[in-house]
Coordinates of C-alpha atoms in Angstrom, one line a residue:
X1 CA 0.1 -0.2 0.1
X2 CA 1.6 3.3 -1.0
X3 CA 0.2 6.0 1.8
X4 CA -0.9 9.7 1.1
X5 CA -0.1 13.2 3.8
X6 CA -1.8 15.8 4.3
X7 CA -0.9 18.4 6.1
X8 CA -1.5 21.9 7.7
X9 CA 1.3 24.7 7.9
X10 CA 0.7 27.9 10.6
X11 CA -0.2 31.1 8.7
X12 CA -1.2 29.0 5.7
X13 CA -3.2 26.1 4.3
X14 CA -1.7 23.7 2.0
X15 CA -4.1 21.8 -0.4
X16 CA -1.8 19.1 -1.8
X17 CA -3.8 15.7 -4.5
X18 CA -2.6 12.4 -3.6
X19 CA -0.3 11.4 -5.4
X20 CA 2.9 9.2 -5.4
X21 CA 6.4 5.8 -3.8
X22 CA 13.1 6.1 -4.9
X23 CA 12.3 4.8 -3.1
X24 CA 12.6 6.1 -1.7
X25 CA 15.6 9.2 -4.4
X26 CA 14.0 10.2 -4.6
X27 CA 13.8 13.7 -2.8
X28 CA 13.6 11.9 -3.0
X29 CA 12.3 16.0 -3.3
X30 CA 13.7 17.8 -1.0
X31 CA 15.5 20.4 -0.3
X32 CA 16.3 22.9 2.3
X33 CA 18.6 25.3 1.5
X34 CA 17.2 27.8 4.3
X35 CA 15.9 27.4 8.2
X36 CA 13.5 28.8 8.6
X37 CA 10.9 27.9 11.7
X38 CA 7.7 26.5 10.4
X39 CA 5.0 24.6 12.5
X40 CA 3.5 21.6 11.4
X41 CA 0.7 19.4 12.5
X42 CA 1.0 15.6 11.1
X43 CA -1.8 13.3 10.5
X44 CA -1.2 10.8 7.8
X45 CA -4.3 8.8 6.0
X46 CA -3.7 5.7 4.4
X47 CA -5.0 5.5 0.5
X48 CA -3.8 3.1 -1.7
X49 CA -2.3 5.4 -4.3
X50 CA 2.3 6.5 -3.6
X51 CA 2.4 10.1 -2.7
X52 CA 4.6 13.5 -2.9
X53 CA 5.3 15.3 0.4
X54 CA 6.1 18.9 -0.4
X55 CA 7.1 21.1 2.9
X56 CA 7.1 25.4 2.7
X57 CA 7.8 27.5 4.6
X58 CA 5.5 30.4 6.6
X59 CA 5.2 31.8 3.6
X60 CA 4.5 29.0 0.9
X61 CA 7.5 28.7 -1.0
X62 CA 8.5 24.7 -1.2
X63 CA 11.6 24.0 1.5
X64 CA 12.2 20.2 1.3
X65 CA 9.6 17.5 -0.9
X66 CA 9.9 14.0 -0.8
X67 CA 8.3 10.4 -2.3
X68 CA 7.1 7.8 -0.2
X69 CA 7.5 3.9 -1.2
X70 CA 5.4 1.3 -1.0
X71 CA 5.4 0.7 2.9
X72 CA 3.3 2.8 5.1
X73 CA 5.6 4.8 6.9
X74 CA 4.7 5.1 10.5
X75 CA 6.5 8.6 10.7
X76 CA 6.9 9.7 6.8
X77 CA 11.7 8.2 2.1
X78 CA 12.8 9.2 -1.0
X79 CA 11.0 11.1 -2.9
X80 CA 13.3 12.9 -7.3
X81 CA 10.4 15.0 -6.4
X82 CA 14.9 13.3 -6.3
X83 CA 11.8 9.4 -4.8
X84 CA 7.9 7.0 -3.1
X85 CA 6.4 4.8 -0.2
X86 CA 7.8 6.7 -1.9
X87 CA 7.8 7.1 0.0
X88 CA 9.1 7.0 -2.3
X89 CA 11.1 10.4 -2.2
X90 CA 13.6 11.8 -2.7
X91 CA 13.2 13.2 -3.4
X92 CA 14.3 14.7 -7.1
X93 CA 18.7 14.5 -11.9
X94 CA 21.1 14.8 -14.2
X95 CA 21.6 13.9 -17.3
X96 CA 23.9 13.9 -21.1
X97 CA 23.6 15.6 -24.0
X98 CA 21.6 13.3 -25.7
X99 CA 18.8 14.1 -28.1
X100 CA 15.6 15.2 -26.6
X101 CA 11.3 13.3 -27.8
X102 CA 10.0 16.3 -29.8
X103 CA 6.2 15.0 -27.5
X104 CA 7.8 15.0 -23.8
X105 CA 11.0 17.4 -23.8
X106 CA 12.4 15.5 -22.1
X107 CA 16.1 13.6 -22.7
X108 CA 16.3 10.1 -24.4
X109 CA 19.1 7.6 -25.2
X110 CA 21.2 10.1 -23.5
X111 CA 24.5 8.3 -22.1
X112 CA 25.1 9.1 -17.7
X113 CA 27.1 12.2 -17.4
X114 CA 30.8 12.9 -18.8
X115 CA 32.4 11.6 -16.3
X116 CA 29.5 7.9 -16.9
X117 CA 31.1 7.7 -20.0
X118 CA 34.1 6.5 -19.6
X119 CA 34.7 2.5 -18.5
X120 CA 33.7 1.7 -15.4
X121 CA 36.0 1.2 -12.5
X122 CA 38.1 -2.3 -13.1
X123 CA 37.4 -5.5 -10.8
X124 CA 33.5 -3.5 -9.4
X125 CA 35.7 -0.8 -7.9
X126 CA 35.2 -0.4 -4.7
X127 CA 33.4 -3.2 -2.4
X128 CA 31.7 -1.3 0.3
X129 CA 31.1 2.7 0.9
X130 CA 32.5 6.0 -0.2
X131 CA 34.9 5.6 -2.9
X132 CA 33.3 4.6 -5.6
X133 CA 32.5 7.3 -9.0
X134 CA 29.1 7.5 -9.4
X135 CA 26.2 6.0 -8.7
X136 CA 22.4 7.1 -10.2
X137 CA 19.2 6.0 -8.3
X138 CA 15.6 3.8 -9.7
X139 CA 12.5 3.4 -9.0
X140 CA 10.9 0.2 -10.2
X141 CA 7.3 1.8 -10.4
X142 CA 4.8 1.9 -13.3
X143 CA 2.7 4.9 -14.6
X144 CA 0.2 4.1 -12.8
X145 CA 2.1 3.4 -9.9
X146 CA 2.2 -0.8 -9.9
X147 CA 5.5 -2.3 -8.9
X148 CA 7.6 -2.9 -12.8
X149 CA 8.0 -6.8 -13.1
X150 CA 11.0 -8.8 -13.4
X151 CA 11.3 -8.8 -17.3
X152 CA 9.9 -4.5 -17.0
X153 CA 13.0 -3.9 -14.7
X154 CA 15.4 -7.0 -16.6
X155 CA 14.8 -4.0 -19.6
X156 CA 15.0 -0.8 -17.9
X157 CA 18.7 -1.7 -16.9
X158 CA 19.4 -2.7 -20.9
X159 CA 20.3 1.2 -21.0
X160 CA 22.1 1.6 -17.8
X161 CA 26.1 1.4 -17.0
X162 CA 29.0 2.8 -16.5
X163 CA 27.6 3.4 -12.8
X164 CA 29.6 1.5 -10.1
X165 CA 25.9 2.2 -7.6
X166 CA 22.8 1.9 -7.8
X167 CA 20.6 3.4 -5.2
X168 CA 17.1 1.9 -4.4
X169 CA 14.9 3.4 -1.1
X170 CA 12.2 0.4 0.5
X171 CA 12.3 -3.1 -0.7
X172 CA 8.7 -3.2 -1.9
X173 CA 7.7 -4.6 -5.3
X174 CA 10.8 -7.0 -5.1
X175 CA 12.8 -4.5 -6.9
X176 CA 16.0 -6.0 -4.5
X177 CA 15.7 -9.4 -5.4
X178 CA 15.0 -7.8 -9.3
X179 CA 17.9 -5.0 -9.2
X180 CA 20.3 -7.7 -8.5
X181 CA 18.9 -9.9 -11.0
X182 CA 19.0 -7.3 -14.0
X183 CA 22.8 -6.1 -12.6
X184 CA 24.1 -9.8 -12.6
X185 CA 27.5 -9.7 -13.9
X186 CA 27.8 -6.1 -13.8
X187 CA 30.7 -4.0 -12.0
X188 CA 27.4 -2.6 -10.5
X189 CA 26.5 -2.7 -6.8
X190 CA 24.1 -1.5 -4.8
X191 CA 23.0 1.0 -2.4
X192 CA 19.8 0.0 -0.4
X193 CA 16.8 0.9 1.0
X194 CA 15.4 0.1 4.3
X195 CA 12.1 2.5 3.4
X196 CA 10.0 2.3 6.6
X197 CA 11.6 3.0 10.0
X198 CA 8.1 0.8 11.8
X199 CA 9.4 -1.7 10.2
X200 CA 12.9 -2.6 10.3
X201 CA 12.8 -6.0 10.9
X202 CA 11.0 -6.7 8.2
X203 CA 12.8 -5.2 5.8
X204 CA 15.9 -6.1 6.6
X205 CA 14.1 -9.7 6.8
X206 CA 13.7 -9.0 2.8
X207 CA 16.9 -7.6 2.2
X208 CA 18.6 -11.3 3.6
X209 CA 16.3 -13.6 1.8
X210 CA 17.0 -11.3 -1.0
X211 CA 20.4 -11.1 -1.7
X212 CA 21.3 -14.6 -0.1
X213 CA 23.7 -14.5 1.4
X214 CA 26.2 -12.8 -1.5
X215 CA 26.4 -9.4 0.4
X216 CA 29.1 -9.0 -2.0
X217 CA 27.3 -7.0 -4.1
X218 CA 25.3 -4.4 -1.8
X219 CA 27.7 -1.3 -1.3
X220 CA 25.5 -0.1 1.8
X221 CA 22.5 0.0 3.5
X222 CA 19.9 3.4 4.0
X223 CA 17.9 3.2 7.2
X224 CA 15.4 6.0 6.4
X225 CA 15.5 8.7 3.8
X226 CA 14.8 12.3 5.0
X227 CA 13.1 11.3 8.2
X228 CA 14.3 14.4 10.4
X229 CA 14.8 17.0 7.3
X230 CA 9.8 15.7 7.3
X231 CA 10.3 16.2 11.3
X232 CA 10.8 13.0 13.0
X233 CA 12.5 12.5 16.0
X234 CA 16.7 12.4 15.7
X235 CA 16.7 10.4 18.2
X236 CA 14.3 8.1 17.1
X237 CA 15.8 7.6 13.5
X238 CA 19.1 6.5 14.9
X239 CA 17.7 4.3 16.6
X240 CA 16.6 2.2 13.9
X241 CA 20.0 3.1 12.1
X242 CA 21.6 0.6 15.8
X243 CA 18.7 -2.0 14.8
X244 CA 19.1 -1.9 11.8
X245 CA 22.2 -2.8 11.8
X246 CA 21.8 -5.2 14.4
X247 CA 19.2 -7.2 12.4
X248 CA 21.8 -7.7 8.6
X249 CA 24.8 -8.0 10.7
X250 CA 22.9 -11.5 12.7
X251 CA 22.3 -12.2 8.9
X252 CA 26.1 -11.9 7.6
X253 CA 25.7 -8.1 6.5
X254 CA 29.0 -6.2 7.2
X255 CA 29.5 -2.9 5.4
X256 CA 27.9 0.7 5.9
X257 CA 25.0 1.1 7.6
X258 CA 24.1 5.3 7.3
X259 CA 20.5 7.4 7.1
X260 CA 20.3 9.5 4.0
X261 CA 18.9 13.1 4.8
X262 CA 19.0 16.4 3.4
X263 CA 22.4 18.7 4.1
X264 CA 20.3 20.7 5.9
X265 CA 19.5 18.2 8.3
X266 CA 22.9 17.0 8.5
X267 CA 24.4 20.5 9.3
X268 CA 21.8 21.1 12.2
X269 CA 21.6 17.2 13.3
X270 CA 25.7 16.2 13.0
X271 CA 24.7 13.7 15.7
X272 CA 22.9 11.4 12.5
X273 CA 26.8 11.3 10.7
X274 CA 28.0 10.3 14.2
X275 CA 25.7 6.9 14.4
X276 CA 26.3 6.6 10.5
X277 CA 28.8 5.0 8.7
X278 CA 29.1 7.8 6.8
X279 CA 27.0 10.6 6.0
X280 CA 24.2 9.8 2.8
X281 CA 23.1 14.4 1.7
X282 CA 20.7 14.4 -0.4
X283 CA 21.2 17.9 -2.0
X284 CA 19.7 19.9 -4.8
X285 CA 20.4 22.9 -6.1
X286 CA 17.6 23.4 -8.5
X287 CA 15.3 23.8 -4.7
X288 CA 17.3 26.4 -4.0
X289 CA 15.9 29.0 -5.9
X290 CA 19.0 31.2 -6.0
X291 CA 21.5 29.2 -8.3
X292 CA 21.5 29.0 -12.0
X293 CA 22.0 25.6 -13.5
X294 CA 25.9 26.0 -14.0
X295 CA 26.7 26.5 -10.5
X296 CA 25.3 23.3 -8.8
X297 CA 28.6 21.6 -8.5
X298 CA 29.3 24.6 -6.3
X299 CA 26.6 24.6 -3.8
X300 CA 26.6 21.5 -3.8
X301 CA 30.3 21.5 -2.9
X302 CA 30.1 23.8 -0.6
X303 CA 27.3 21.8 2.1
X304 CA 29.9 18.8 1.9
X305 CA 32.4 20.6 2.5
X306 CA 30.2 22.4 5.5
X307 CA 28.8 18.5 6.8
X308 CA 32.3 17.2 6.8
X309 CA 33.8 19.8 8.5
X310 CA 30.6 19.8 10.9
X311 CA 30.8 16.0 11.6
X312 CA 34.9 15.3 10.3
X313 CA 33.1 12.0 8.8
X314 CA 33.0 11.0 4.7
X315 CA 29.9 13.0 2.9
X316 CA 28.7 10.5 0.0
X317 CA 25.4 12.9 -1.8
X318 CA 23.2 10.5 -2.4
X319 CA 20.8 12.5 -4.1
X320 CA 21.8 15.7 -6.8
X321 CA 20.7 16.9 -10.1
X322 CA 18.3 18.8 -12.1
X323 CA 14.3 18.4 -14.0
X324 CA 14.8 18.6 -17.9
X325 CA 10.6 20.3 -17.3
X326 CA 8.5 22.4 -15.2
X327 CA 8.2 26.1 -14.3
X328 CA 11.0 28.2 -13.3
X329 CA 11.6 28.3 -9.6
X330 CA 13.4 32.3 -9.5
X331 CA 16.6 31.4 -11.0
X332 CA 16.5 28.6 -11.2
X333 CA 15.1 26.9 -14.3
X334 CA 14.5 23.8 -15.7
X335 CA 14.9 22.7 -19.6
X336 CA 17.4 20.2 -20.8
X337 CA 20.3 22.7 -21.2
X338 CA 19.9 22.9 -17.7
X339 CA 19.9 19.6 -17.0
X340 CA 22.8 18.7 -18.7
X341 CA 24.6 22.0 -17.2
X342 CA 23.4 20.6 -13.7
X343 CA 25.6 17.6 -14.2
X344 CA 27.9 19.1 -16.4
X345 CA 28.6 21.3 -13.2
X346 CA 28.9 18.4 -10.2
X347 CA 31.0 16.1 -12.6
X348 CA 33.7 19.0 -12.7
X349 CA 32.8 19.6 -9.0
X350 CA 33.4 15.6 -7.8
X351 CA 35.1 13.0 -8.9
X352 CA 33.7 10.2 -6.6
X353 CA 30.7 9.8 -4.0
X354 CA 28.0 11.4 -5.7
X355 CA 24.8 9.5 -6.8
X356 CA 22.5 11.3 -9.2
X357 CA 18.5 10.9 -9.1
X358 CA 17.2 9.9 -10.9
X359 CA 17.6 6.9 -14.1
X360 CA 15.1 7.4 -16.0
X361 CA 11.7 10.8 -15.6
X362 CA 9.2 8.6 -12.8
X363 CA 6.0 9.0 -14.6
X364 CA 4.0 7.8 -11.8
X365 CA 4.6 11.3 -9.2
X366 CA 2.1 14.6 -10.3
X367 CA 3.4 17.1 -11.1
X368 CA 2.4 20.1 -9.2
X369 CA 3.2 23.8 -8.1
X370 CA 4.2 23.6 -5.0
X371 CA 7.7 22.2 -6.8
X372 CA 7.0 23.6 -9.8
X373 CA 5.7 21.0 -11.6
X374 CA 9.2 18.8 -12.2
X375 CA 8.7 16.4 -10.5
X376 CA 8.5 13.4 -13.2
X377 CA 11.5 14.6 -15.2
X378 CA 15.2 14.5 -13.7
X379 CA 15.2 11.0 -15.3
X380 CA 19.2 11.6 -16.9
X381 CA 18.0 9.2 -19.9
X382 CA 14.1 10.4 -20.1
X383 CA 12.0 8.0 -20.1
X384 CA 12.7 4.7 -19.0
X385 CA 12.9 1.3 -21.7
X386 CA 10.0 -0.1 -19.9
X387 CA 7.5 2.5 -19.7

């Protein structure tokens, strides 16, 4: 089941249409670029549809969005736009030069970012955690929000190459087993996700069952997506990290366990990094509204340096990108040209430890004014082959 979250913000009323699940991310989606004090009252209603959750400041300007994955969260993990319950969220995605589909304007059949056009690192690159060159997020959902079949997932991965890490946001839709099968024989490892921290043990068991004892193909495991950014108590998230680590270790996993959150949440709550094996951060320049696409790399790098200084830990960017369609957010303009410019800028700023959002346009999401009608259009390679 997917879940939709309705909320009210002091000083204004935000009305959203239900929607939504890469798990997250999405984002993912997302993002707070400035700290604002927002009072919220949250009520959760469970419906049979995925969702995108939008967080706004007191002036009604979006500061963060996330998508929700398959499992209904007890507390709201990416959603981009980018992850499903989707949780789906988070949240938001890059792309290199490529032909454009004249019907929808999204990049079609493009190669991974420039650095991805180089041969993948030899011998599978890094075994676990930081040190990989680049990755991309993937969500296994059809445009009608149904789960993609194993054959559809396999078809999608015929176009995904050159990346060392694939990020998933949850365990619904048999996505762990399907993506493991689709990437078998490649150098790609998976950054897996436990989306619903109310069901850590259950999701850990699903992951363990899918890998069937071969943990060598897992780069890291994330617990939650942007939960503190959405209002969850940091202590609750830290407790879930410990629970997940214990459950996974009992199944034979000894790799990194982290929580993923926004750049602002990580700076405000460095204890999230302390409890994690490295800092896993979603960071999107587009949602800042004061950064042009060609400066995306500087924006993301600035946050990485700030978080690293505050925590003393290695930082992995788990979502970053730029939409190819949508509405303008001040100086941030969605377009295919800017989409490419943003990815090029990020490539120049980073030689490793970056996961782009996302592999394909997420047509299962719903575009809305609150996220600049860009929710669907972060895909590096345009529409998925299985669409």
